[in-house]
Coordinates of C-alpha atoms in Angstrom, one line a residue:
M164 CA 29.5 -13.9 1.5
S165 CA 32.4 -15.3 -0.4
S166 CA 32.5 -17.4 -3.5
R167 CA 31.7 -21.1 -3.2
A168 CA 33.2 -21.9 -6.6
G169 CA 36.9 -22.1 -7.4
P170 CA 39.8 -22.7 -5.1
S171 CA 39.4 -21.1 -1.6
S172 CA 42.4 -19.2 -0.5
E173 CA 42.9 -16.6 2.2
S174 CA 42.8 -13.8 -0.4
Q175 CA 39.5 -14.9 -1.6
G176 CA 37.7 -14.9 1.8
P177 CA 36.5 -17.8 3.8
P178 CA 34.2 -20.4 2.0
L179 CA 30.5 -20.7 2.7
Q180 CA 29.6 -22.4 6.0
R181 CA 27.0 -24.5 4.3
R182 CA 27.8 -25.8 0.8
I183 CA 24.8 -25.8 -1.6
T184 CA 25.2 -28.8 -3.8
R185 CA 24.0 -29.2 -7.4
T186 CA 21.7 -32.1 -6.4
Q187 CA 19.5 -29.6 -4.7
T188 CA 19.1 -27.5 -7.9
A189 CA 19.8 -30.0 -10.7
G190 CA 17.9 -29.7 -13.8
N191 CA 18.2 -30.0 -17.6
L192 CA 18.5 -26.3 -18.4
G193 CA 22.2 -26.5 -19.1
E194 CA 23.8 -23.2 -20.1
A195 CA 20.5 -21.3 -20.5
I196 CA 20.7 -17.5 -20.7
F197 CA 19.8 -16.0 -17.4
D198 CA 17.5 -13.0 -17.4
S199 CA 16.7 -11.0 -14.3
E200 CA 13.2 -10.3 -15.5
V201 CA 12.4 -14.0 -15.9
V202 CA 12.0 -14.8 -12.2
P203 CA 9.6 -17.5 -10.9
S204 CA 6.7 -16.0 -9.1
S205 CA 7.7 -17.6 -5.8
L206 CA 11.1 -15.8 -6.0
V207 CA 9.9 -12.4 -7.0
E208 CA 11.7 -10.9 -4.0
I209 CA 15.1 -11.4 -5.7
A210 CA 14.2 -9.6 -9.0
P211 CA 15.5 -6.2 -7.8
I212 CA 18.8 -7.8 -6.7
L213 CA 19.3 -9.3 -10.1
R214 CA 18.3 -6.1 -11.9
V215 CA 21.0 -4.2 -9.9
A216 CA 23.5 -7.0 -10.9
N217 CA 22.8 -6.4 -14.5
E218 CA 23.2 -2.7 -14.2
V219 CA 26.6 -2.7 -12.6
E220 CA 28.1 -5.7 -14.4
K221 CA 30.0 -3.7 -17.1
T222 CA 31.8 -1.4 -14.8
H223 CA 32.0 -3.6 -11.6
P224 CA 31.7 -7.3 -12.5
R225 CA 32.7 -8.5 -9.0
V226 CA 29.9 -6.4 -7.4
A227 CA 27.5 -7.9 -9.9
Y228 CA 28.7 -11.4 -9.0
L229 CA 28.2 -10.7 -5.3
C230 CA 24.7 -9.5 -6.0
R231 CA 23.8 -12.6 -7.9
F232 CA 25.4 -14.8 -5.2
Y233 CA 23.3 -13.1 -2.6
A234 CA 20.2 -13.5 -4.8
F235 CA 21.0 -17.2 -5.1
E236 CA 21.3 -17.6 -1.3
K237 CA 18.0 -15.7 -0.8
A238 CA 16.3 -17.8 -3.4
H239 CA 17.5 -21.0 -1.6
R240 CA 16.1 -19.6 1.7
L241 CA 12.8 -18.9 0.0
D242 CA 12.5 -22.3 -1.6
P243 CA 15.1 -24.7 -0.3
T244 CA 13.6 -27.8 -2.0
S245 CA 13.1 -26.0 -5.3
S246 CA 9.4 -27.1 -5.3
G247 CA 8.0 -24.0 -6.9
R248 CA 7.2 -23.8 -10.6
G249 CA 10.4 -23.1 -12.6
V250 CA 12.5 -22.7 -9.4
R251 CA 14.8 -25.7 -10.0
Q252 CA 15.7 -24.6 -13.6
F253 CA 16.1 -21.0 -12.5
K254 CA 18.4 -21.8 -9.6
T255 CA 20.4 -24.2 -11.8
A256 CA 21.0 -21.5 -14.4
L257 CA 22.0 -19.0 -11.8
L258 CA 24.4 -21.5 -10.1
Q259 CA 26.0 -22.3 -13.4
R260 CA 26.6 -18.7 -14.1
L261 CA 28.1 -18.1 -10.6
E262 CA 30.5 -21.0 -11.1
R263 CA 31.5 -19.7 -14.5
E264 CA 32.1 -16.1 -13.4
N265 CA 33.7 -16.5 -10.0
D266 CA 37.4 -16.7 -11.1
P267 CA 37.3 -14.0 -13.7
T268 CA 35.5 -11.5 -11.4
L269 CA 37.8 -12.4 -8.5
K270 CA 40.9 -11.5 -10.6
G271 CA 39.4 -8.2 -11.5
R272 CA 38.5 -7.3 -7.9
I273 CA 40.0 -4.0 -6.8
K274 CA 40.0 -4.3 -3.1
K275 CA 41.5 -7.1 -0.9
S276 CA 38.2 -8.6 0.1
D277 CA 34.6 -8.8 -1.1
A278 CA 33.5 -6.8 1.9
R279 CA 35.8 -3.9 1.1
E280 CA 34.8 -4.2 -2.6
M281 CA 31.1 -3.8 -1.7
Q282 CA 31.7 -0.9 0.8
S283 CA 33.9 1.0 -1.7
F284 CA 31.3 0.6 -4.5
Y285 CA 28.4 1.6 -2.3
Q286 CA 30.2 4.8 -1.3
H287 CA 31.2 5.5 -4.9
Y288 CA 27.6 5.0 -6.1
Y289 CA 26.2 7.4 -3.5
K290 CA 28.7 10.1 -4.0
K291 CA 29.2 10.0 -7.8
Y292 CA 25.6 9.1 -8.9
I293 CA 23.0 9.9 -6.2
Q294 CA 24.5 13.1 -5.1
A295 CA 25.0 14.2 -8.7
L296 CA 21.3 13.7 -9.3
Q297 CA 20.4 15.6 -6.1
N298 CA 22.6 18.5 -7.1
A299 CA 21.2 18.7 -10.6
A300 CA 19.9 22.2 -11.5
D301 CA 16.4 21.0 -12.6
K302 CA 16.0 17.8 -10.6
A303 CA 13.4 17.0 -13.2
D304 CA 14.0 13.2 -13.6
R305 CA 12.2 12.0 -10.5
A306 CA 12.0 8.5 -11.8
Q307 CA 15.8 8.3 -12.3
L308 CA 16.4 9.5 -8.7
T309 CA 13.8 7.1 -7.3
K310 CA 15.5 4.2 -9.1
A311 CA 18.9 5.3 -7.8
Y312 CA 17.7 5.1 -4.2
Q313 CA 16.2 1.7 -4.8
T314 CA 19.5 0.5 -6.2
A315 CA 21.3 1.9 -3.2
N316 CA 19.0 0.0 -0.9
V317 CA 19.8 -3.3 -2.7
L318 CA 23.5 -2.6 -2.6
F319 CA 23.3 -2.1 1.1
E320 CA 21.4 -5.3 1.6
V321 CA 24.1 -7.2 -0.3
L322 CA 26.8 -5.3 1.6
K323 CA 25.4 -6.4 4.9
A324 CA 25.3 -10.0 3.8
V325 CA 28.9 -9.9 2.6
N326 CA 30.1 -8.3 5.8
M327 CA 28.2 -10.8 8.0
T328 CA 29.8 -13.7 6.1
Q329 CA 33.2 -12.3 6.6
S330 CA 32.6 -11.2 10.2
M331 CA 33.1 -7.5 9.5
E332 CA 31.2 -4.6 10.8
V333 CA 29.7 -2.0 8.5
D334 CA 31.5 1.4 8.7
R335 CA 29.7 4.1 10.6
E336 CA 29.9 6.4 7.5
I337 CA 28.1 3.9 5.4
L338 CA 25.4 3.4 8.1
E339 CA 24.8 7.2 8.1
T340 CA 24.6 7.3 4.4
Q341 CA 22.1 4.4 4.4
D342 CA 19.9 6.3 6.9
K343 CA 19.7 9.2 4.4
V344 CA 18.9 6.7 1.6
A345 CA 16.2 5.0 3.6
E346 CA 14.6 8.4 4.5
K347 CA 14.5 9.5 0.9
T348 CA 13.1 6.1 -0.2
E349 CA 10.1 6.6 2.1
I350 CA 9.5 9.9 0.4
L351 CA 10.0 8.9 -3.2
V352 CA 7.3 6.3 -3.3
P353 CA 5.6 4.9 -6.4
Y354 CA 2.6 6.9 -7.7
N355 CA 0.0 6.6 -10.5
I356 CA -0.3 10.1 -12.0
L357 CA 0.6 12.7 -9.4
P358 CA 4.0 12.7 -7.6
L359 CA 2.8 14.2 -4.2
D360 CA 6.0 13.8 -2.2
P361 CA 7.7 17.0 -1.0
D362 CA 10.6 16.7 -3.5
S363 CA 8.3 16.6 -6.5
A364 CA 6.8 20.1 -6.3
N365 CA 8.8 21.2 -9.4
Q366 CA 7.4 18.4 -11.6
A367 CA 5.5 19.7 -14.6
I368 CA 2.1 18.2 -13.7
M369 CA 2.4 19.7 -10.1
R370 CA 2.7 23.2 -11.5
F371 CA -0.8 23.3 -13.0
P372 CA -2.9 25.9 -11.0
E373 CA -5.9 23.5 -10.7
I374 CA -3.6 20.8 -9.2
Q375 CA -2.0 23.2 -6.8
A376 CA -5.4 24.5 -5.8
A377 CA -6.7 21.0 -4.9
V378 CA -3.5 20.1 -3.1
F379 CA -3.5 23.3 -1.1
A380 CA -7.1 22.8 -0.1
L381 CA -6.5 19.3 1.1
R382 CA -3.5 20.3 3.2
N383 CA -5.7 22.6 5.4
T384 CA -5.7 20.6 8.6
R385 CA -6.2 23.5 10.9
G386 CA -8.3 22.6 14.0
L387 CA -8.0 18.8 13.5
A388 CA -6.9 17.0 16.6
W389 CA -4.4 14.2 15.7
P390 CA -4.1 11.0 17.8
K391 CA -1.5 11.4 20.5
D392 CA 0.7 8.6 19.3
Y393 CA 0.6 9.7 15.6
K394 CA 3.9 10.7 14.1
K395 CA 3.2 13.6 11.8
K396 CA 5.2 14.0 8.6
K397 CA 5.8 16.9 6.3
D398 CA 2.8 18.1 4.3
E399 CA 0.1 16.0 6.1
D400 CA -3.3 16.5 4.7
I401 CA -7.0 15.8 5.4
L402 CA -6.7 12.2 4.0
D403 CA -3.9 11.5 6.4
W404 CA -6.0 12.6 9.3
L405 CA -8.9 10.5 8.2
G406 CA -6.6 7.5 7.8
A407 CA -5.2 8.0 11.3
M408 CA -8.6 8.4 13.0
Y409 CA -10.5 5.6 11.2
G410 CA -7.7 3.1 10.6
F411 CA -7.7 3.1 6.8
Q412 CA -4.8 1.4 5.0
K413 CA -2.0 3.8 4.0
H414 CA -2.0 2.8 0.3
N415 CA -5.7 3.3 0.2
V416 CA -5.1 6.8 1.6
A417 CA -2.5 7.5 -1.1
N418 CA -4.8 6.3 -3.9
Q419 CA -7.8 8.2 -2.8
R420 CA -5.7 11.4 -2.2
E421 CA -4.8 11.3 -5.9
H422 CA -8.3 10.4 -6.9
L423 CA -9.9 13.3 -5.0
I424 CA -7.2 15.8 -6.3
L425 CA -7.9 14.8 -9.9
L426 CA -11.7 15.0 -9.4
L427 CA -11.5 18.5 -8.0
A428 CA -8.9 19.7 -10.5
N429 CA -10.8 18.4 -13.5
V430 CA -14.0 20.2 -12.4
H431 CA -12.1 23.3 -11.3
I432 CA -10.6 23.9 -14.7
R433 CA -14.0 23.5 -16.5
Q434 CA -15.7 26.3 -14.5
F435 CA -16.9 29.4 -16.4
P436 CA -16.1 32.1 -15.9
K437 CA -12.6 30.7 -15.3
P438 CA -11.3 30.7 -11.7
D439 CA -8.4 32.9 -10.7
Q440 CA -4.9 31.5 -11.5
Q441 CA -4.0 31.6 -7.9
P442 CA -3.9 28.2 -6.1
K443 CA -7.3 28.5 -4.6
L444 CA -10.0 25.9 -5.1
D445 CA -13.2 27.2 -6.7
E446 CA -16.2 26.7 -4.5
R447 CA -18.3 25.8 -7.5
A448 CA -16.0 22.9 -8.3
L449 CA -16.2 21.7 -4.7
T450 CA -20.0 21.8 -4.7
E451 CA -20.3 20.0 -8.0
V452 CA -18.0 17.1 -7.0
M453 CA -19.8 16.8 -3.7
K454 CA -23.2 16.7 -5.4
K455 CA -22.1 13.8 -7.7
L456 CA -20.4 11.8 -4.9
F457 CA -23.4 12.0 -2.5
K458 CA -26.2 11.7 -5.0
N459 CA -27.0 8.1 -4.1
Y460 CA -26.4 8.6 -0.4
K461 CA -28.9 11.5 -0.2
K462 CA -31.5 9.4 -2.1
W463 CA -31.0 6.6 0.4
C464 CA -31.5 9.0 3.3
K465 CA -34.7 10.4 1.7
Y466 CA -36.1 6.9 1.0
L467 CA -35.6 5.8 4.6
G468 CA -36.8 9.1 6.0
R469 CA -33.5 9.9 7.7
K470 CA -31.5 13.1 7.8
S471 CA -28.1 12.9 6.1
S472 CA -25.0 13.1 8.2
L473 CA -23.6 15.9 6.0
W474 CA -23.8 18.7 8.6
L475 CA -21.9 21.9 7.6
P476 CA -20.5 24.4 10.1
T477 CA -21.9 27.9 10.5
I478 CA -18.4 29.5 10.3
Q479 CA -17.8 30.1 6.6
Q480 CA -14.0 29.6 6.8
E481 CA -14.5 26.0 8.0
V482 CA -17.1 25.0 5.3
Q483 CA -14.5 24.0 2.6
Q484 CA -12.5 21.8 5.0
R485 CA -15.7 20.1 6.2
K486 CA -16.8 19.3 2.6
L487 CA -13.4 17.9 1.8
L488 CA -13.5 15.8 4.9
Y489 CA -16.9 14.3 4.0
M490 CA -15.7 13.6 0.4
G491 CA -12.4 12.1 1.6
L492 CA -14.2 9.8 4.0
Y493 CA -16.6 8.6 1.4
L494 CA -13.7 7.8 -1.1
L495 CA -11.7 6.0 1.6
I496 CA -14.7 3.8 2.5
W497 CA -15.3 3.1 -1.2
G498 CA -11.6 2.4 -1.9
E499 CA -11.3 -0.2 0.8
A500 CA -14.7 -1.8 0.5
A501 CA -13.7 -4.5 -2.0
N502 CA -16.8 -6.6 -2.9
L503 CA -19.0 -4.4 -0.8
R504 CA -19.0 -2.1 -3.7
F505 CA -21.6 -4.4 -5.2
M506 CA -23.9 -3.4 -2.3
P507 CA -24.2 0.4 -2.6
E508 CA -26.8 0.8 0.0
C509 CA -24.6 -1.1 2.4
L510 CA -21.9 1.5 1.8
C511 CA -24.5 4.2 2.4
Y512 CA -25.2 2.7 5.8
I513 CA -21.6 2.5 6.7
Y514 CA -20.9 6.1 5.5
H515 CA -24.0 7.4 7.3
H516 CA -22.6 6.3 10.7
M517 CA -19.0 7.2 10.1
A518 CA -19.9 10.7 8.8
F519 CA -22.0 11.2 11.9
E520 CA -19.0 10.2 14.0
L521 CA -16.9 12.7 12.0
Y522 CA -19.4 15.5 12.7
G523 CA -19.4 14.6 16.4
M524 CA -15.6 14.7 16.6
L525 CA -15.3 18.0 14.8
A526 CA -18.1 19.6 16.9
G527 CA -16.5 18.3 20.1
N528 CA -19.6 16.3 21.1
V529 CA -19.5 14.1 24.2
S530 CA -20.6 10.5 24.2
P531 CA -23.5 9.8 26.6
L532 CA -22.1 6.3 27.3
T533 CA -18.5 7.1 28.1
G534 CA -18.7 10.8 29.0
E535 CA -15.7 11.4 26.8
N536 CA -15.4 13.1 23.4
I537 CA -16.8 11.1 20.5
K538 CA -14.3 8.8 18.8
P539 CA -14.8 6.4 15.9
A540 CA -16.3 3.1 16.9
Y541 CA -13.8 1.2 14.8
G542 CA -10.8 3.6 14.7
G543 CA -7.6 3.9 16.6
E544 CA -5.7 0.9 15.1
E545 CA -3.9 0.3 11.8
E546 CA -6.2 -1.3 9.2
A547 CA -9.1 -1.2 11.7
F548 CA -11.6 -0.4 9.0
L549 CA -10.7 -3.4 6.9
R550 CA -10.6 -5.9 9.8
K551 CA -13.6 -4.7 11.8
V552 CA -16.0 -3.3 9.2
V553 CA -15.3 -4.8 5.7
T554 CA -14.2 -8.3 6.8
P555 CA -17.3 -9.3 8.9
I556 CA -19.6 -8.3 6.1
Y557 CA -17.4 -10.0 3.5
D558 CA -17.5 -13.1 5.6
V559 CA -21.3 -13.2 5.3
I560 CA -21.0 -12.9 1.5
A561 CA -18.4 -15.7 1.4
K562 CA -20.6 -18.0 3.5
E563 CA -23.6 -17.3 1.3
A564 CA -21.5 -18.1 -1.8
E565 CA -20.6 -21.5 -0.2
R566 CA -24.3 -22.2 0.3
S567 CA -25.0 -21.6 -3.3
K568 CA -22.9 -24.7 -4.2
R569 CA -21.5 -22.9 -7.3
G570 CA -25.0 -22.0 -8.4
R571 CA -26.5 -25.4 -8.1
S572 CA -28.7 -24.5 -5.0
K573 CA -32.1 -22.9 -5.4
H574 CA -32.1 -19.1 -5.2
S575 CA -34.4 -19.4 -2.2
Q576 CA -31.8 -21.2 -0.3
W577 CA -29.0 -18.6 -0.3
R578 CA -28.6 -14.8 -0.5
N579 CA -26.7 -13.1 -3.3
Y580 CA -25.4 -9.5 -3.4
D581 CA -28.8 -8.1 -4.2
D582 CA -30.5 -10.0 -1.4
L583 CA -27.9 -8.8 1.1
N584 CA -28.1 -5.3 -0.2
E585 CA -31.9 -5.2 0.2
Y586 CA -31.4 -5.5 3.9
F587 CA -30.3 -1.8 3.8
W588 CA -33.4 -0.7 1.8
S589 CA -35.5 -0.8 5.0
V590 CA -35.3 1.2 8.2
D591 CA -34.9 -2.2 9.9
C592 CA -31.3 -2.1 8.9
F593 CA -30.7 0.4 11.7
R594 CA -31.2 -2.5 14.1
L595 CA -27.8 -3.6 13.1
G596 CA -26.5 -0.7 15.2
W597 CA -23.1 1.0 15.2
P598 CA -20.8 -0.6 16.2
M599 CA -22.5 -3.4 14.4
R600 CA -24.1 -6.1 16.6
A601 CA -22.6 -9.6 15.9
D602 CA -25.9 -11.2 16.7
A603 CA -27.9 -9.1 14.3
D604 CA -30.1 -10.7 11.7
F605 CA -27.8 -9.7 8.9
F606 CA -25.0 -11.9 10.3
C607 CA -27.3 -14.9 10.6
L608 CA -27.7 -17.5 7.9
P609 CA -31.3 -18.6 7.1
V610 CA -31.7 -22.4 7.5
E611 CA -34.8 -24.5 7.0
K612 CA -35.5 -26.8 9.9
L613 CA -38.3 -29.3 10.2
Y614 CA -39.9 -29.7 13.6
F615 CA -42.1 -32.6 14.4
D616 CA -44.8 -30.4 15.9
K617 CA -44.8 -27.8 13.1
L618 CA -42.9 -26.5 10.1
K619 CA -41.3 -23.1 10.3
I620 CA -38.2 -21.2 9.1
V621 CA -35.8 -19.9 11.7
L622 CA -32.7 -17.9 11.6
V623 CA -29.6 -19.7 12.9
C624 CA -26.5 -17.7 13.7
M625 CA -23.4 -19.4 12.3
P626 CA -20.0 -18.9 14.0

């Protein structure tokens, strides 16, 4: 990736193979100030690249130039015709800046080529900055370390593009360094309140006894059979197991892990007399949170005359784990339910069957249909719960919304959330089955049809 502006000589690297002309990006912005934070929504992918360019510009202007040039190329690939809102003006401003800064930054380049310049800076950044943060005595500033790894990833992306343009291979040492960076990037993920990655155990909030007690309890996965093809990571917990078995989205698992830990910790610390300072979750806290979470579910079971699926083991050492599994499953269903949250009894129906599956798996029950150990009806695949449970029900809601004609239709001609939720107020809802039958009444749209021999209302299944 060499410069496209200024004279092209051998010392400056080969010119671009495809010249991007000003007619493709022309606008009336002129010499507008370019801000990396003001990026059109359709080009949001290049914002991190421009941020890195701004950070390194004072000390390494040529590296900043190469980052901006790569950002321009990427923006042009994302929107080659500049049809997005604000894209033409944005690309024009960036192109003008590149033309203006090419010669000055080229004169200040330390290495003989842009590829060598990028490789040298990448190694310098890792050794002098990232390793210094890693070797710090306290390692307290997790945010700074996370940002450093993100910057290194961007620099490597630009480095690869520059090397590809100049037909150079990336050195093995740099590839090995990037493998370390990528590994750490997967660990140091964004979080809301609790940094739960292995490298954040020394963070102040993670030192509270109530937080440690909840985290320790969730990490008790003893006796849980993981899927054969599942790649276990360090510090896997109950939520990870539920996500793997039922096909919940990984970000939903992360959110509900933090949610459950905070629920348990907040109740744990309010117990009187106060629990021991050792990281052990108080059973009173566990019972109280479980009681609140399943209040509506137990009322639903009682109303329909059904026994709940909250079966506890007779072995006392397994009771806490089972309670946490039941609570984690409920929160994962709720977290991924989207609009189904407006149908609480529908969620009760879903949870009732999934909790029963959970009990069957933990008890080692055998399916009478297959003769094999019980498995989730909708598990085994990534995002299975969203695609196979939430989406079909949501599609029914969407079709009913279309039938309402934006509220102009009579209420008797379409079903709203309450109408759909009422389906689960009756024992007839169990006709839906589990896995749910696609031809069940719930998935059929009521349509009035006039017959010449008589009038009647029928249910017509819509594709």
